[in-house]
Tab-separated table of C-alpha atoms and ligand atoms in Angstrom:
chain	number	residue	atom	x	y	z
A	184	UNK	CA	33.994	142.219	-110.745
A	185	UNK	CA	36.689	144.814	-111.504
A	186	UNK	CA	35.813	148.391	-111.522
A	187	UNK	CA	37.780	150.655	-114.252
A	188	UNK	CA	38.869	153.846	-112.796
A	189	UNK	CA	37.601	156.790	-115.072
A	190	UNK	CA	40.012	158.149	-117.418
A	191	UNK	CA	41.181	161.467	-116.269
A	192	UNK	CA	42.762	164.122	-118.919
A	193	UNK	CA	46.254	163.072	-118.161
A	194	UNK	CA	45.527	159.254	-119.159
A	195	UNK	CA	43.803	160.689	-122.455
A	196	UNK	CA	47.030	162.834	-123.103
A	197	UNK	CA	49.161	159.384	-122.373
A	198	UNK	CA	46.923	157.445	-124.731
A	199	UNK	CA	47.261	160.347	-127.359
A	200	UNK	CA	50.966	160.013	-127.216
A	201	UNK	CA	50.740	156.427	-127.908
A	202	UNK	CA	48.504	157.104	-130.835
A	203	UNK	CA	51.149	159.428	-132.278
A	204	UNK	CA	53.860	156.740	-131.752
A	205	UNK	CA	51.998	154.187	-134.146
A	206	UNK	CA	52.271	156.881	-136.819
A	207	UNK	CA	55.966	157.469	-136.016
A	208	UNK	CA	56.556	153.474	-136.442
A	209	UNK	CA	54.881	153.787	-139.890
A	210	UNK	CA	56.708	156.682	-140.711
A	211	UNK	CA	60.004	154.902	-140.097
A	212	UNK	CA	59.080	151.917	-141.899
A	213	UNK	CA	58.084	154.127	-145.028
A	214	UNK	CA	61.115	156.560	-144.693
A	215	UNK	CA	63.544	153.842	-144.932
A	216	UNK	CA	62.994	152.482	-148.540
A	217	UNK	CA	62.117	155.811	-149.641
A	218	UNK	CA	65.407	157.239	-148.698
A	219	UNK	CA	67.176	154.082	-149.810
A	220	UNK	CA	65.282	153.446	-153.109
A	221	UNK	CA	64.460	156.886	-154.281
A	222	UNK	CA	67.089	159.008	-152.709
A	223	UNK	CA	69.786	156.348	-152.973
A	224	UNK	CA	71.217	157.325	-149.584
A	225	UNK	CA	73.523	154.761	-148.048
A	226	UNK	CA	71.373	154.137	-144.893
A	227	UNK	CA	72.046	151.239	-142.434
A	228	UNK	CA	68.659	149.373	-142.929
A	229	UNK	CA	68.625	146.603	-140.534
A	230	UNK	CA	69.527	148.402	-137.425
A	231	UNK	CA	66.895	151.026	-138.250
A	232	UNK	CA	64.284	148.458	-138.834
A	233	UNK	CA	65.215	146.779	-135.607
A	234	UNK	CA	64.703	149.917	-133.765
A	235	UNK	CA	61.405	150.429	-135.364
A	236	UNK	CA	60.266	146.973	-134.238
A	237	UNK	CA	61.406	147.860	-130.762
A	238	UNK	CA	59.437	151.271	-130.865
A	239	UNK	CA	56.356	149.278	-131.804
A	240	UNK	CA	56.764	146.739	-128.909
A	241	UNK	CA	57.556	149.427	-126.572
A	242	UNK	CA	54.256	151.219	-127.598
A	243	UNK	CA	52.402	147.734	-126.801
A	244	UNK	CA	54.015	147.598	-123.562
A	245	UNK	CA	52.898	151.314	-122.754
A	246	UNK	CA	49.356	150.406	-123.656
A	247	UNK	CA	49.527	147.451	-121.197
A	248	UNK	CA	50.765	149.659	-118.602
A	249	UNK	CA	48.242	152.392	-118.910
A	250	UNK	CA	45.550	149.776	-118.878
A	251	UNK	CA	46.921	148.102	-115.780
A	252	UNK	CA	47.196	151.371	-114.148
A	253	UNK	CA	43.764	151.851	-114.855
A	254	UNK	CA	42.248	148.712	-113.377
A	255	UNK	CA	44.394	148.883	-110.217
A	256	UNK	CA	41.774	149.951	-107.474
A	257	UNK	CA	42.865	152.748	-105.190
A	258	UNK	CA	46.288	153.506	-107.120
A	259	UNK	CA	47.351	156.898	-107.732
A	260	UNK	CA	46.459	157.158	-111.488
A	261	UNK	CA	48.169	160.406	-112.171
A	262	UNK	CA	51.300	159.114	-110.429
A	263	UNK	CA	51.347	156.069	-112.438
A	264	UNK	CA	50.686	157.972	-115.600
A	265	UNK	CA	53.388	160.505	-115.085
A	266	UNK	CA	55.783	157.657	-114.534
A	267	UNK	CA	54.669	156.128	-117.683
A	268	UNK	CA	54.765	159.395	-119.675
A	269	UNK	CA	58.470	159.921	-118.322
A	270	UNK	CA	59.396	156.452	-119.483
A	271	UNK	CA	57.912	156.970	-122.799
A	272	UNK	CA	59.630	160.284	-123.596
A	273	UNK	CA	63.072	158.942	-122.355
A	274	UNK	CA	62.899	155.795	-124.361
A	275	UNK	CA	61.639	157.785	-127.473
A	276	UNK	CA	64.655	160.049	-127.213
A	277	UNK	CA	66.974	157.037	-127.032
A	278	UNK	CA	65.444	155.488	-130.016
A	279	UNK	CA	65.464	158.690	-131.872
A	280	UNK	CA	69.166	159.361	-131.018
A	281	UNK	CA	69.892	155.753	-132.209
A	282	UNK	CA	68.256	156.082	-135.492
A	283	UNK	CA	70.070	159.374	-136.120
A	284	UNK	CA	73.390	157.703	-135.525
A	285	UNK	CA	72.701	155.030	-137.980
A	286	UNK	CA	71.450	157.563	-140.664
A	287	UNK	CA	74.243	160.357	-140.786
A	288	UNK	CA	74.430	161.790	-137.383
A	289	UNK	CA	74.810	165.563	-137.269
A	290	UNK	CA	74.363	165.166	-141.186
A	291	UNK	CA	70.781	164.219	-140.634
A	292	UNK	CA	68.164	166.943	-140.809
A	293	UNK	CA	65.692	164.676	-138.547
A	294	UNK	CA	67.951	165.739	-135.650
A	295	UNK	CA	65.321	168.818	-135.102
A	296	UNK	CA	62.595	166.123	-134.467
A	297	UNK	CA	64.017	166.254	-130.754
A	298	UNK	CA	61.912	169.506	-130.631
A	299	UNK	CA	58.570	167.535	-130.939
A	300	UNK	CA	59.509	165.273	-127.835
A	301	UNK	CA	60.302	168.470	-125.889
A	302	UNK	CA	57.038	170.064	-126.840
A	303	UNK	CA	55.404	166.705	-125.775
A	304	UNK	CA	57.465	166.653	-122.696
A	305	UNK	CA	56.040	170.093	-121.724
A	306	UNK	CA	52.785	169.369	-122.301
A	307	UNK	CA	52.776	166.067	-120.135
A	308	UNK	CA	55.308	166.442	-117.587
A	309	UNK	CA	56.267	169.063	-114.810
A	310	UNK	CA	58.622	171.903	-115.751
A	311	UNK	CA	61.684	170.328	-114.182
A	312	UNK	CA	60.977	166.954	-115.614
A	313	UNK	CA	60.939	168.637	-119.030
A	314	UNK	CA	64.102	170.393	-118.389
A	315	UNK	CA	65.693	166.916	-117.354
A	316	UNK	CA	64.352	165.380	-120.764
A	317	UNK	CA	65.792	168.336	-122.584
A	318	UNK	CA	69.076	167.862	-120.955
A	319	UNK	CA	69.057	164.047	-121.778
A	320	UNK	CA	68.484	165.047	-125.325
A	321	UNK	CA	71.459	167.270	-125.199
A	322	UNK	CA	73.533	164.570	-123.664
A	323	UNK	CA	72.624	162.238	-126.276
A	324	UNK	CA	72.852	164.591	-129.251
A	325	UNK	CA	76.485	165.524	-127.959
A	326	UNK	CA	77.461	161.940	-127.455
A	327	UNK	CA	76.717	160.950	-131.098
A	328	UNK	CA	78.296	163.981	-132.593
A	329	UNK	CA	81.432	163.808	-130.651
A	330	UNK	CA	81.877	160.080	-130.403
A	331	UNK	CA	81.668	160.119	-134.213
A	332	UNK	CA	84.004	163.116	-134.630
A	333	UNK	CA	86.524	161.502	-132.403
A	334	UNK	CA	85.942	158.061	-134.465
A	335	UNK	CA	84.664	156.246	-130.989
A	336	UNK	CA	81.549	155.302	-132.990
A	337	UNK	CA	81.577	154.650	-136.640
A	338	UNK	CA	79.970	157.453	-138.829
A	339	UNK	CA	77.385	156.477	-141.284
A	340	UNK	CA	77.672	159.184	-144.056
A	341	UNK	CA	74.741	160.281	-146.165
A	342	UNK	CA	76.918	160.369	-149.318
A	343	UNK	CA	75.171	162.091	-151.953
A	344	UNK	CA	73.098	164.321	-149.703
A	345	UNK	CA	75.663	166.331	-147.778
A	346	UNK	CA	79.542	166.649	-148.297
A	347	UNK	CA	81.139	163.501	-146.909
A	348	UNK	CA	83.356	165.773	-144.301
A	349	UNK	CA	80.446	167.537	-142.293
A	350	UNK	CA	80.881	165.309	-139.320
A	351	UNK	CA	84.582	166.155	-139.162
A	352	UNK	CA	84.299	169.819	-139.484
A	353	UNK	CA	84.701	171.049	-136.061
A	354	UNK	CA	83.099	174.455	-136.745
A	355	UNK	CA	80.146	172.862	-138.274
A	356	UNK	CA	79.618	170.668	-135.283
A	357	UNK	CA	79.931	173.709	-133.011
A	358	UNK	CA	77.494	176.041	-134.885
A	359	UNK	CA	74.896	172.919	-135.220
A	360	UNK	CA	75.296	171.950	-131.607
A	361	UNK	CA	74.741	175.690	-130.615
A	362	UNK	CA	71.631	176.095	-132.554
A	363	UNK	CA	70.356	172.616	-131.563
A	364	UNK	CA	70.997	173.101	-127.594
A	365	UNK	CA	69.601	176.596	-127.638
A	366	UNK	CA	66.445	175.522	-129.518
A	367	UNK	CA	66.058	172.554	-127.204
A	368	UNK	CA	66.198	174.744	-124.271
A	369	UNK	CA	64.172	177.595	-125.814
A	370	UNK	CA	61.340	175.107	-126.828
A	371	UNK	CA	60.993	173.657	-123.462
A	372	UNK	CA	60.900	177.016	-121.793
A	373	UNK	CA	58.103	178.460	-124.352
A	374	UNK	CA	56.129	175.105	-124.357
A	375	UNK	CA	56.381	174.647	-120.578
A	376	UNK	CA	55.211	178.261	-119.912
A	377	UNK	CA	52.335	178.085	-122.058
A	378	UNK	CA	51.503	174.681	-120.469
A	379	UNK	CA	51.716	176.479	-117.000
A	380	UNK	CA	49.282	179.115	-117.866
A	381	UNK	CA	46.789	176.787	-119.409
A	382	UNK	CA	47.176	174.441	-116.402
A	383	UNK	CA	46.363	177.192	-114.198
A	384	UNK	CA	43.349	178.212	-116.469
A	385	UNK	CA	42.073	174.639	-116.511
A	386	UNK	CA	42.516	174.678	-112.601
A	387	UNK	CA	40.615	177.977	-111.944
A	388	UNK	CA	37.817	176.557	-114.357
A	389	UNK	CA	37.695	173.358	-112.321
A	390	UNK	CA	37.379	175.327	-109.113
A	391	UNK	CA	34.793	177.644	-110.567
A	392	UNK	CA	32.692	174.411	-111.877
A	393	UNK	CA	33.080	172.931	-108.433
A	394	UNK	CA	31.605	176.220	-106.825
A	395	UNK	CA	28.790	176.278	-109.405
A	396	UNK	CA	27.896	172.812	-108.379
A	397	UNK	CA	27.881	173.428	-104.702
A	398	UNK	CA	25.694	176.422	-105.448
A	399	UNK	CA	23.393	174.256	-107.407
A	400	UNK	CA	23.176	171.575	-104.740
A	401	UNK	CA	22.227	174.323	-102.215
A	402	UNK	CA	19.419	175.412	-104.586
A	403	UNK	CA	18.234	171.954	-105.133
A	404	UNK	CA	18.175	171.325	-101.370
A	405	UNK	CA	15.979	174.244	-101.090
A	406	UNK	CA	13.564	173.221	-103.919
A	407	UNK	CA	13.560	169.932	-102.234
A	408	UNK	CA	12.533	171.271	-98.729
A	409	UNK	CA	9.865	173.547	-100.617
A	410	UNK	CA	8.441	170.994	-102.785
A	411	UNK	CA	8.203	168.515	-100.076
A	412	UNK	CA	6.161	170.936	-98.047
A	413	UNK	CA	3.862	172.005	-101.031
A	414	UNK	CA	3.145	168.374	-101.645
A	415	UNK	CA	2.016	167.553	-98.144
A	416	UNK	CA	-0.097	170.683	-98.110
A	417	UNK	CA	-1.602	169.721	-101.665
A	418	UNK	CA	-2.087	166.107	-100.525
A	419	UNK	CA	-3.987	167.544	-97.484
A	420	UNK	CA	-6.064	169.629	-99.541
A	421	UNK	CA	-7.202	166.895	-102.007
A	422	UNK	CA	-8.135	164.698	-98.966
A	423	UNK	CA	-10.327	167.475	-97.685
A	424	UNK	CA	-12.122	167.980	-101.021
A	425	UNK	CA	-12.554	164.409	-102.011
A	426	UNK	CA	-15.047	163.530	-99.094
A	427	UNK	CA	-16.885	166.751	-100.132
A	428	UNK	CA	-17.183	165.881	-103.914
A	429	UNK	CA	-18.006	162.349	-103.089
A	430	UNK	CA	-21.078	163.465	-101.300
A	431	UNK	CA	-19.999	162.011	-97.908
A	432	UNK	CA	-20.481	165.323	-96.043
A	433	UNK	CA	-23.838	166.276	-97.689
A	434	UNK	CA	-25.465	167.044	-100.950
A	435	UNK	CA	-24.115	169.847	-102.844
A	436	UNK	CA	-25.738	172.041	-105.588
A	437	UNK	CA	-24.532	171.989	-109.314
A	438	UNK	CA	-22.652	175.172	-108.913
A	439	UNK	CA	-20.802	174.102	-105.693
A	440	UNK	CA	-20.108	170.661	-107.546
A	441	UNK	CA	-18.720	172.218	-110.448
A	442	UNK	CA	-16.458	174.473	-108.432
A	443	UNK	CA	-15.319	171.836	-106.130
A	444	UNK	CA	-14.446	169.378	-109.089
A	445	UNK	CA	-12.511	172.060	-110.767
A	446	UNK	CA	-10.550	172.719	-107.419
A	447	UNK	CA	-9.915	168.812	-107.075
A	448	UNK	CA	-8.636	168.798	-110.743
A	449	UNK	CA	-6.265	171.666	-110.369
A	450	UNK	CA	-4.994	170.119	-107.062
A	451	UNK	CA	-4.415	166.989	-108.922
A	452	UNK	CA	-2.521	168.654	-111.664
A	453	UNK	CA	-0.545	170.660	-109.116
A	454	UNK	CA	0.205	167.526	-107.267
A	455	UNK	CA	1.527	165.835	-110.242
A	456	UNK	CA	3.819	168.622	-111.367
A	457	UNK	CA	5.143	168.797	-107.424
A	458	UNK	CA	5.882	165.049	-107.423
A	459	UNK	CA	8.080	165.316	-110.812
A	460	UNK	CA	9.819	168.211	-109.403
A	461	UNK	CA	10.489	166.381	-106.266
A	462	UNK	CA	11.566	163.229	-108.318
A	463	UNK	CA	14.169	165.173	-110.324
A	464	UNK	CA	15.537	167.341	-107.547
A	465	UNK	CA	16.098	163.974	-105.361
A	466	UNK	CA	17.928	162.477	-108.231
A	467	UNK	CA	20.049	165.573	-108.612
A	468	UNK	CA	20.956	165.578	-105.067
A	469	UNK	CA	22.056	161.663	-105.248
A	470	UNK	CA	25.544	161.626	-104.769
A	471	UNK	CA	26.045	157.835	-104.921
A	472	UNK	CA	24.093	155.388	-106.854
A	473	UNK	CA	23.313	152.067	-104.700
A	474	UNK	CA	24.191	149.848	-107.329
A	475	UNK	CA	23.013	146.246	-107.374
A	476	UNK	CA	22.832	143.539	-110.060
A	477	UNK	CA	19.474	142.711	-111.370
A	478	UNK	CA	17.756	140.875	-114.418
A	479	UNK	CA	17.188	143.465	-117.088
A	480	UNK	CA	14.826	141.242	-118.805
A	481	UNK	CA	12.467	140.646	-115.884
A	482	UNK	CA	12.336	144.097	-114.929
A	483	UNK	CA	11.407	145.139	-118.704
A	484	UNK	CA	8.912	142.498	-118.675
A	485	UNK	CA	6.905	144.037	-116.084
A	486	UNK	CA	6.828	147.592	-117.742
A	487	UNK	CA	6.128	146.159	-120.978
A	488	UNK	CA	2.966	144.333	-119.768
A	489	UNK	CA	2.005	147.584	-118.109
A	490	UNK	CA	2.602	149.700	-121.320
A	491	UNK	CA	0.750	146.962	-123.447
A	492	UNK	CA	-2.142	147.652	-121.440
A	493	UNK	CA	-2.288	151.326	-121.645
A	494	UNK	CA	-1.503	151.061	-125.404
A	495	UNK	CA	-4.538	148.595	-125.924
A	496	UNK	CA	-6.564	151.099	-123.809
A	497	UNK	CA	-5.823	153.879	-126.423
A	498	UNK	CA	-6.164	151.694	-129.408
A	499	UNK	CA	-2.393	151.904	-130.082
A	500	UNK	CA	-0.466	148.954	-131.778
A	501	UNK	CA	2.411	148.032	-129.459
A	502	UNK	CA	5.201	145.746	-130.293
A	503	UNK	CA	8.496	145.007	-128.734
A	504	UNK	CA	11.532	142.833	-129.062
A	505	UNK	CA	13.768	141.838	-126.015
A	506	UNK	CA	16.866	140.357	-127.045
A	507	UNK	CA	17.360	137.186	-125.085
A	508	UNK	CA	20.891	137.398	-124.811
A	509	UNK	CA	20.260	140.187	-122.229
A	510	UNK	CA	20.133	139.502	-118.498
A	511	UNK	CA	22.022	140.801	-115.639
A	512	UNK	CA	22.791	144.714	-115.560
A	513	UNK	CA	24.352	146.450	-112.781
A	514	UNK	CA	22.595	149.573	-111.699
A	515	UNK	CA	19.686	151.047	-109.829
A	516	UNK	CA	16.541	148.959	-111.098
A	517	UNK	CA	13.984	151.447	-109.958
A	518	UNK	CA	15.778	154.271	-111.622
A	519	UNK	CA	16.378	152.541	-114.986
A	520	UNK	CA	12.669	151.531	-114.986
A	521	UNK	CA	11.499	154.999	-114.334
A	522	UNK	CA	13.671	156.387	-117.195
A	523	UNK	CA	12.450	153.816	-119.747
A	524	UNK	CA	8.860	154.012	-118.335
A	525	UNK	CA	8.975	157.942	-118.896
A	526	UNK	CA	9.816	157.619	-122.374
A	527	UNK	CA	7.132	154.873	-123.128
A	528	UNK	CA	4.520	156.811	-121.275
A	529	UNK	CA	5.484	159.760	-123.684
A	530	UNK	CA	5.047	157.802	-126.840
A	531	UNK	CA	1.662	156.580	-125.550
A	532	UNK	CA	0.604	160.366	-124.537
A	533	UNK	CA	1.953	161.872	-127.969
A	534	UNK	CA	0.822	159.207	-130.353
A	535	UNK	CA	-2.804	159.247	-131.725
A	536	UNK	CA	-5.158	156.569	-131.827
A	537	UNK	CA	-4.394	154.081	-134.446
A	538	UNK	CA	-0.542	154.710	-134.303
A	539	UNK	CA	2.308	152.461	-133.479
A	540	UNK	CA	4.565	152.126	-130.624
A	541	UNK	CA	7.779	150.036	-130.873
A	542	UNK	CA	10.207	148.926	-128.138
A	543	UNK	CA	13.622	147.315	-128.626
A	544	UNK	CA	16.476	146.249	-126.403
A	545	UNK	CA	19.531	144.419	-127.907
A	546	UNK	CA	22.634	143.524	-125.918
A	547	UNK	CA	26.313	143.359	-126.747
A	548	UNK	CA	29.403	142.718	-124.718
A	549	UNK	CA	29.461	145.955	-122.716
A	550	UNK	CA	26.025	147.826	-123.536
A	551	UNK	CA	22.430	147.561	-124.101
A	552	UNK	CA	21.017	149.546	-127.043
A	553	UNK	CA	17.360	150.423	-126.122
A	554	UNK	CA	15.213	152.143	-129.043
A	555	UNK	CA	11.626	153.459	-128.335
A	556	UNK	CA	9.973	154.167	-131.597
A	557	UNK	CA	6.326	155.952	-132.119
A	558	UNK	CA	4.384	157.233	-134.993
A	559	UNK	CA	2.988	160.190	-133.048
A	560	UNK	CA	3.153	163.700	-133.349
A	561	UNK	CA	6.941	164.072	-133.318
A	562	UNK	CA	9.216	166.835	-132.135
A	563	UNK	CA	9.566	170.074	-134.264
A	564	UNK	CA	13.141	170.655	-135.746
A	565	UNK	CA	13.716	173.916	-133.755
A	566	UNK	CA	12.558	172.226	-130.282
A	567	UNK	CA	14.873	169.156	-130.640
A	568	UNK	CA	18.012	170.904	-129.081
A	569	UNK	CA	16.187	171.814	-126.201
A	570	UNK	CA	14.120	168.882	-125.578
A	571	UNK	CA	16.075	167.546	-122.722
A	572	UNK	CA	15.951	170.836	-120.722
A	573	UNK	CA	14.006	170.869	-117.404
A	574	UNK	CA	10.399	172.219	-117.946
A	575	UNK	CA	10.882	172.363	-121.792
A	576	UNK	CA	7.905	171.439	-123.827
A	577	UNK	CA	7.480	171.668	-127.505
A	578	UNK	CA	4.817	173.756	-128.967
A	579	UNK	CA	2.934	170.780	-130.537
A	580	UNK	CA	3.037	168.878	-127.346
A	581	UNK	CA	1.624	171.914	-125.240
A	582	UNK	CA	-1.386	172.311	-127.947
A	583	UNK	CA	-2.167	168.269	-127.987
A	584	UNK	CA	-1.591	167.603	-124.251
A	585	UNK	CA	-2.094	170.376	-121.720
A	586	UNK	CA	-1.192	168.047	-118.900
A	587	UNK	CA	2.601	167.767	-118.872
A	588	UNK	CA	5.771	168.957	-116.822
A	589	UNK	CA	8.603	169.029	-119.250
A	590	UNK	CA	10.524	166.874	-116.482
A	591	UNK	CA	9.998	163.357	-117.804
A	592	UNK	CA	12.773	163.069	-120.400
A	593	UNK	CA	14.970	165.477	-118.255
A	594	UNK	CA	14.559	162.750	-115.342
A	595	UNK	CA	15.114	160.017	-118.014
A	596	UNK	CA	18.547	161.797	-119.003
A	597	UNK	CA	19.802	162.382	-115.495
A	598	UNK	CA	19.256	158.684	-114.757
A	599	UNK	CA	21.129	157.465	-117.672
A	600	UNK	CA	24.035	159.782	-117.391
A	601	UNK	CA	24.295	158.559	-113.881
A	602	UNK	CA	24.811	155.179	-115.047
A	603	UNK	CA	27.151	156.532	-117.511
A	604	UNK	CA	25.027	155.816	-120.476
A	605	UNK	CA	23.894	158.064	-123.255
A	606	UNK	CA	20.465	159.173	-124.524
A	607	UNK	CA	19.392	160.922	-127.544
A	608	UNK	CA	16.564	161.406	-129.805
A	609	UNK	CA	15.723	161.518	-133.749
A	610	UNK	CA	12.267	162.769	-134.682
A	611	UNK	CA	10.255	164.186	-137.432
A	612	UNK	CA	7.233	166.489	-136.879
A	613	UNK	CA	3.968	164.491	-137.383
A	614	UNK	CA	5.627	161.355	-138.495
A	615	UNK	CA	7.904	159.813	-135.742
A	616	UNK	CA	9.843	159.842	-132.697
A	617	UNK	CA	12.882	157.512	-131.750
A	618	UNK	CA	14.466	157.606	-128.438
A	619	UNK	CA	17.799	155.744	-128.169
A	620	UNK	CA	19.543	154.728	-124.884
A	621	UNK	CA	23.071	153.346	-124.475
A	622	UNK	CA	23.415	151.698	-121.003
A	623	UNK	CA	26.648	150.150	-119.760
A	624	UNK	CA	25.884	146.370	-118.523
A	625	UNK	CA	28.627	146.787	-115.747
A	626	UNK	CA	29.245	150.104	-113.990
B	944	LIG	P1	5.781	166.204	-120.601
B	944	LIG	O1	5.442	165.161	-121.590
B	944	LIG	O2	5.232	166.165	-119.297
B	944	LIG	O3	5.565	167.535	-121.296
B	944	LIG	P2	8.701	165.296	-120.935
B	944	LIG	O4	9.942	165.743	-120.053
B	944	LIG	O5	8.381	163.916	-120.746
B	944	LIG	O6	7.702	166.163	-120.259
B	944	LIG	O7	8.885	165.626	-122.327
B	944	LIG	C1	9.447	167.017	-122.663
B	944	LIG	C2	8.763	167.214	-124.058
B	944	LIG	O8	9.595	166.423	-125.104
B	944	LIG	C3	7.216	167.014	-124.222
B	944	LIG	O9	6.599	168.074	-123.962
B	944	LIG	C4	7.414	166.850	-125.676
B	944	LIG	O10	7.477	168.148	-126.487
B	944	LIG	C5	8.590	166.123	-126.336
B	944	LIG	N1	8.327	164.614	-126.329
B	944	LIG	C6	9.000	163.770	-125.415
B	944	LIG	N2	8.522	162.468	-125.764
B	944	LIG	C7	7.864	162.608	-127.060
B	944	LIG	C8	7.220	161.711	-128.076
B	944	LIG	N3	7.219	160.435	-127.998
B	944	LIG	N4	6.515	162.309	-129.123
B	944	LIG	C9	6.756	163.590	-129.021
B	944	LIG	N5	7.154	164.526	-128.315
B	944	LIG	C10	7.675	163.967	-127.332
């Protein structure tokens, strides 16, 4: 199975340039009939349309190159993308210069479109490469203008738009060339200076983010050690109380029994909370998932049986639909089961007797869409934005159910995000709650 490298910011920008080029192709196709039919300009249509087709084909080729670079395991993605970006700008400048030549040369106001390429080059490429591309633009521009002036190349005059003698007026040629060349270099200087500042800021932010992550990791390791110790002690306290409350160590009077039962209940609640805290901390500290292929259908069947039983005990109506097309999934089975179980367990917890719970999993080519619906207490609108925060519990949930950690759905969210999936919720207070999960089939 091929693993696609994650898209970095550079790849995103290269793809953005490819998208822009589709617009440019459309622009050329529409401008030609407009200029010839409405403005009645004598433009050489066939070569211009050929260039538009070449631009279209080159864009397809860039798409292919980008996706090939992404699929190549172990390849230096940023180096490959930088080469593709350099090639794109180089060819774009060549196509633009050819277009300008066939549509009036120095008389064509579109010569200033070279500036767009300079700005794009400054965003995508290094400063040195941007200046090299600027120099290439100047060379192309000078070649067209002077070759047409010296009649080495034919001149296609935009008769009716400008005086027919402009391309042979040396004063005009020098004037426009001076403005063109200075604009090109100034544009690259300004755009690359701004990009340099922004790149530095981006790097600083990345560094700060790394530092924060490292601090968070140290904190999580500390929490892990402490919760682990607390859990051991709590379990020991529980195992000491149990034989006493069960009467193994002798009979107790009512007052002693009551106090010990309360202590046992509190220790149980605390143990439940500490276990959830331990679980989320362990998940946070997981650096690499041990992925394996497993049958999603089989794993869900086990969970759904368990939930069916729990729902029956609470007099809830439970229905489910499991798309028969879903089978193999790549991920950590135990984690995915835990995420889904947490959500279903919540539906049972927060739906009053007689209510309904519904589970649905539908498969498409790359993802599984899971829906968990209930007709329970719902989540108040003001709590919805915080509902995935650790330890957060909505006010109505606290009133209804004293037992809760506010960690169940944060754990589910962490697990789903580690599998590069998405989780979100829609809810209406006292009406319904629907959790949605989008889970990629192959990581
Ligand atoms: P807990 O249930 O232990 O409080 P969770 O992290 O599982 O913690 O859930 C966090 C909060 O989200 C809950 O306290 C509740 O307010 C809300 N919630 C989650 N699932 C549901 C649901 N199915 N119906 C209503 N509220 C829900």
